[in-house]
């Protein structure tokens, strides 16, 4: 069983960059595709992006394309979310999640979730 722990959140200004990390315990990390989701106050959780098991393919929601980048290091059991040119509307709790499904954009496809890390972007 894989357990996930996010880190790297914080308070930044608009235009700044931030890198979130999601560390996985367990020996099966490389079998999972990894996704990032976020939930802003009063809003539903939304898909941010995902990376397949090998790191060879990534997927993003339109609002973050060209600004956010997901990578993974299977040797370190870690997936990263590099967030550039942050905007106030990026403020949310960010969650990483693991799935063996190819339906990366649907949160119902994910079996394992981290506890979340808060990202706040001030204007």
PDB file of C-alpha atoms in Angstrom:
ATOM      1  CA  UNK A   1       0.000   0.000   0.000  1.00  0.00           C
ATOM      2  CA  UNK A   2       1.281   3.442  -0.937  1.00  0.00           C
ATOM      3  CA  UNK A   3       0.864   6.420   1.380  1.00  0.00           C
ATOM      4  CA  UNK A   4       1.250   9.977   0.146  1.00  0.00           C
ATOM      5  CA  UNK A   5       2.526  13.101   1.901  1.00  0.00           C
ATOM      6  CA  UNK A   6       2.545  16.506   0.222  1.00  0.00           C
ATOM      7  CA  UNK A   7       4.860  19.365   1.127  1.00  0.00           C
ATOM      8  CA  UNK A   8       6.030  22.694  -0.228  1.00  0.00           C
ATOM      9  CA  UNK A   9       2.924  24.802   0.074  1.00  0.00           C
ATOM     10  CA  UNK A  10       2.975  28.329   1.378  1.00  0.00           C
ATOM     11  CA  UNK A  11       2.118  31.972   0.880  1.00  0.00           C
ATOM     12  CA  UNK A  12       3.541  33.631  -2.225  1.00  0.00           C
ATOM     13  CA  UNK A  13       2.866  36.696  -4.333  1.00  0.00           C
ATOM     14  CA  UNK A  14       1.337  36.705  -7.771  1.00  0.00           C
ATOM     15  CA  UNK A  15       3.964  35.891 -10.375  1.00  0.00           C
ATOM     16  CA  UNK A  16       6.066  33.813  -8.006  1.00  0.00           C
ATOM     17  CA  UNK A  17       6.906  30.149  -8.344  1.00  0.00           C
ATOM     18  CA  UNK A  18       6.448  27.274  -5.940  1.00  0.00           C
ATOM     19  CA  UNK A  19       7.276  23.585  -6.114  1.00  0.00           C
ATOM     20  CA  UNK A  20       5.137  21.029  -4.369  1.00  0.00           C
ATOM     21  CA  UNK A  21       6.415  17.577  -3.574  1.00  0.00           C
ATOM     22  CA  UNK A  22       4.500  14.399  -2.934  1.00  0.00           C
ATOM     23  CA  UNK A  23       6.485  11.678  -1.252  1.00  0.00           C
ATOM     24  CA  UNK A  24       5.190   8.149  -1.415  1.00  0.00           C
ATOM     25  CA  UNK A  25       5.935   5.336   0.949  1.00  0.00           C
ATOM     26  CA  UNK A  26       5.743   1.753  -0.170  1.00  0.00           C
ATOM     27  CA  UNK A  27       7.352  -0.238  -2.932  1.00  0.00           C
ATOM     28  CA  UNK A  28       4.630   0.105  -5.562  1.00  0.00           C
ATOM     29  CA  UNK A  29       5.004   3.786  -6.368  1.00  0.00           C
ATOM     30  CA  UNK A  30       6.202   3.240  -9.924  1.00  0.00           C
ATOM     31  CA  UNK A  31       3.081   1.209 -10.731  1.00  0.00           C
ATOM     32  CA  UNK A  32       0.857   4.247 -10.220  1.00  0.00           C
ATOM     33  CA  UNK A  33       0.031   7.231 -12.314  1.00  0.00           C
ATOM     34  CA  UNK A  34       0.047  10.317 -10.136  1.00  0.00           C
ATOM     35  CA  UNK A  35      -2.336  13.232 -10.212  1.00  0.00           C
ATOM     36  CA  UNK A  36      -2.563  16.653  -8.649  1.00  0.00           C
ATOM     37  CA  UNK A  37      -5.884  18.142  -7.675  1.00  0.00           C
ATOM     38  CA  UNK A  38      -6.845  21.323  -5.904  1.00  0.00           C
ATOM     39  CA  UNK A  39      -9.777  22.633  -3.964  1.00  0.00           C
ATOM     40  CA  UNK A  40     -10.435  26.288  -3.363  1.00  0.00           C
ATOM     41  CA  UNK A  41     -12.770  27.490  -0.597  1.00  0.00           C
ATOM     42  CA  UNK A  42     -16.381  26.979  -1.561  1.00  0.00           C
ATOM     43  CA  UNK A  43     -15.497  25.142  -4.744  1.00  0.00           C
ATOM     44  CA  UNK A  44     -15.357  21.553  -5.831  1.00  0.00           C
ATOM     45  CA  UNK A  45     -12.080  19.717  -6.103  1.00  0.00           C
ATOM     46  CA  UNK A  46     -10.651  20.060  -9.600  1.00  0.00           C
ATOM     47  CA  UNK A  47      -8.069  18.238 -11.666  1.00  0.00           C
ATOM     48  CA  UNK A  48      -4.782  20.103 -12.103  1.00  0.00           C
ATOM     49  CA  UNK A  49      -2.596  17.601 -13.890  1.00  0.00           C
ATOM     50  CA  UNK A  50      -1.296  14.071 -13.978  1.00  0.00           C
ATOM     51  CA  UNK A  51       1.738  12.061 -14.979  1.00  0.00           C
ATOM     52  CA  UNK A  52       1.833   8.463 -16.107  1.00  0.00           C
ATOM     53  CA  UNK A  53       3.818   5.756 -14.339  1.00  0.00           C
ATOM     54  CA  UNK A  54       7.011   6.273 -16.326  1.00  0.00           C
ATOM     55  CA  UNK A  55       6.905  10.055 -16.428  1.00  0.00           C
ATOM     56  CA  UNK A  56       6.742   9.982 -20.187  1.00  0.00           C
ATOM     57  CA  UNK A  57       3.312  11.554 -20.470  1.00  0.00           C
ATOM     58  CA  UNK A  58       1.731  14.460 -18.666  1.00  0.00           C
ATOM     59  CA  UNK A  59      -1.734  15.971 -18.754  1.00  0.00           C
ATOM     60  CA  UNK A  60      -2.944  19.367 -17.545  1.00  0.00           C
ATOM     61  CA  UNK A  61      -6.099  21.308 -17.168  1.00  0.00           C
ATOM     62  CA  UNK A  62      -6.256  24.273 -19.519  1.00  0.00           C
ATOM     63  CA  UNK A  63      -5.938  26.915 -16.822  1.00  0.00           C
ATOM     64  CA  UNK A  64      -2.450  25.758 -15.815  1.00  0.00           C
ATOM     65  CA  UNK A  65      -1.000  24.686 -19.160  1.00  0.00           C
ATOM     66  CA  UNK A  66       2.328  26.350 -19.771  1.00  0.00           C
ATOM     67  CA  UNK A  67       2.617  27.417 -16.116  1.00  0.00           C
ATOM     68  CA  UNK A  68       2.541  24.160 -14.154  1.00  0.00           C
ATOM     69  CA  UNK A  69       4.723  21.150 -14.792  1.00  0.00           C
ATOM     70  CA  UNK A  70       4.612  17.697 -13.256  1.00  0.00           C
ATOM     71  CA  UNK A  71       7.615  15.443 -12.983  1.00  0.00           C
ATOM     72  CA  UNK A  72       8.390  12.326 -11.022  1.00  0.00           C
ATOM     73  CA  UNK A  73      11.444  10.544  -9.711  1.00  0.00           C
ATOM     74  CA  UNK A  74      10.604   6.897  -9.221  1.00  0.00           C
ATOM     75  CA  UNK A  75      13.957   6.257  -7.561  1.00  0.00           C
ATOM     76  CA  UNK A  76      12.962   8.748  -4.864  1.00  0.00           C
ATOM     77  CA  UNK A  77       9.278   7.784  -4.814  1.00  0.00           C
ATOM     78  CA  UNK A  78       8.398  11.418  -5.338  1.00  0.00           C
ATOM     79  CA  UNK A  79       6.256  13.413  -7.720  1.00  0.00           C
ATOM     80  CA  UNK A  80       6.599  17.169  -8.130  1.00  0.00           C
ATOM     81  CA  UNK A  81       4.335  19.989  -9.180  1.00  0.00           C
ATOM     82  CA  UNK A  82       6.302  23.000 -10.365  1.00  0.00           C
ATOM     83  CA  UNK A  83       4.036  26.037 -10.373  1.00  0.00           C
ATOM     84  CA  UNK A  84       5.192  29.166 -12.171  1.00  0.00           C
ATOM     85  CA  UNK A  85       3.567  32.540 -12.765  1.00  0.00           C
ATOM     86  CA  UNK A  86       1.167  31.909  -9.926  1.00  0.00           C
ATOM     87  CA  UNK A  87      -2.112  33.780  -9.860  1.00  0.00           C
ATOM     88  CA  UNK A  88      -4.483  34.527  -6.972  1.00  0.00           C
ATOM     89  CA  UNK A  89      -6.965  32.105  -8.538  1.00  0.00           C
ATOM     90  CA  UNK A  90      -4.446  29.313  -7.980  1.00  0.00           C
ATOM     91  CA  UNK A  91      -5.062  29.630  -4.250  1.00  0.00           C
ATOM     92  CA  UNK A  92      -6.285  26.273  -2.978  1.00  0.00           C
ATOM     93  CA  UNK A  93      -5.395  23.173  -1.061  1.00  0.00           C
ATOM     94  CA  UNK A  94      -3.382  20.971  -3.372  1.00  0.00           C
ATOM     95  CA  UNK A  95      -3.622  17.208  -3.171  1.00  0.00           C
ATOM     96  CA  UNK A  96      -1.611  14.492  -4.821  1.00  0.00           C
ATOM     97  CA  UNK A  97      -3.238  11.183  -5.593  1.00  0.00           C
ATOM     98  CA  UNK A  98      -2.342   7.823  -7.067  1.00  0.00           C
ATOM     99  CA  UNK A  99      -4.211   5.712  -9.560  1.00  0.00           C
ATOM    100  CA  UNK A 100      -3.746   2.593 -11.670  1.00  0.00           C
ATOM    101  CA  UNK A 101      -6.466   3.826 -14.014  1.00  0.00           C
ATOM    102  CA  UNK A 102      -5.915   5.674 -17.283  1.00  0.00           C
ATOM    103  CA  UNK A 103      -8.798   8.011 -16.463  1.00  0.00           C
ATOM    104  CA  UNK A 104      -6.416  10.597 -15.085  1.00  0.00           C
ATOM    105  CA  UNK A 105      -8.796  13.553 -15.053  1.00  0.00           C
ATOM    106  CA  UNK A 106     -11.448  12.004 -12.828  1.00  0.00           C
ATOM    107  CA  UNK A 107     -10.881  12.131  -9.090  1.00  0.00           C
ATOM    108  CA  UNK A 108     -13.041   9.038  -8.684  1.00  0.00           C
ATOM    109  CA  UNK A 109     -10.309   7.081 -10.494  1.00  0.00           C
ATOM    110  CA  UNK A 110      -7.814   7.685  -7.717  1.00  0.00           C
ATOM    111  CA  UNK A 111      -7.395   5.187  -4.916  1.00  0.00           C
ATOM    112  CA  UNK A 112      -4.899   6.968  -2.699  1.00  0.00           C
ATOM    113  CA  UNK A 113      -4.778  10.565  -1.538  1.00  0.00           C
ATOM    114  CA  UNK A 114      -2.431  12.754   0.432  1.00  0.00           C
ATOM    115  CA  UNK A 115      -3.552  15.099   3.168  1.00  0.00           C
ATOM    116  CA  UNK A 116      -3.112  18.231   1.090  1.00  0.00           C
ATOM    117  CA  UNK A 117      -0.934  21.316   1.292  1.00  0.00           C
ATOM    118  CA  UNK A 118      -2.173  24.902   1.264  1.00  0.00           C
ATOM    119  CA  UNK A 119      -1.058  27.271  -1.471  1.00  0.00           C
ATOM    120  CA  UNK A 120      -2.027  30.913  -1.101  1.00  0.00           C
ATOM    121  CA  UNK A 121      -1.224  33.469  -3.783  1.00  0.00           C
ATOM    122  CA  UNK A 122      -1.619  37.121  -2.855  1.00  0.00           C
ATOM    123  CA  UNK A 123      -2.240  39.823  -5.426  1.00  0.00           C
TER     124      UNK A 123
END
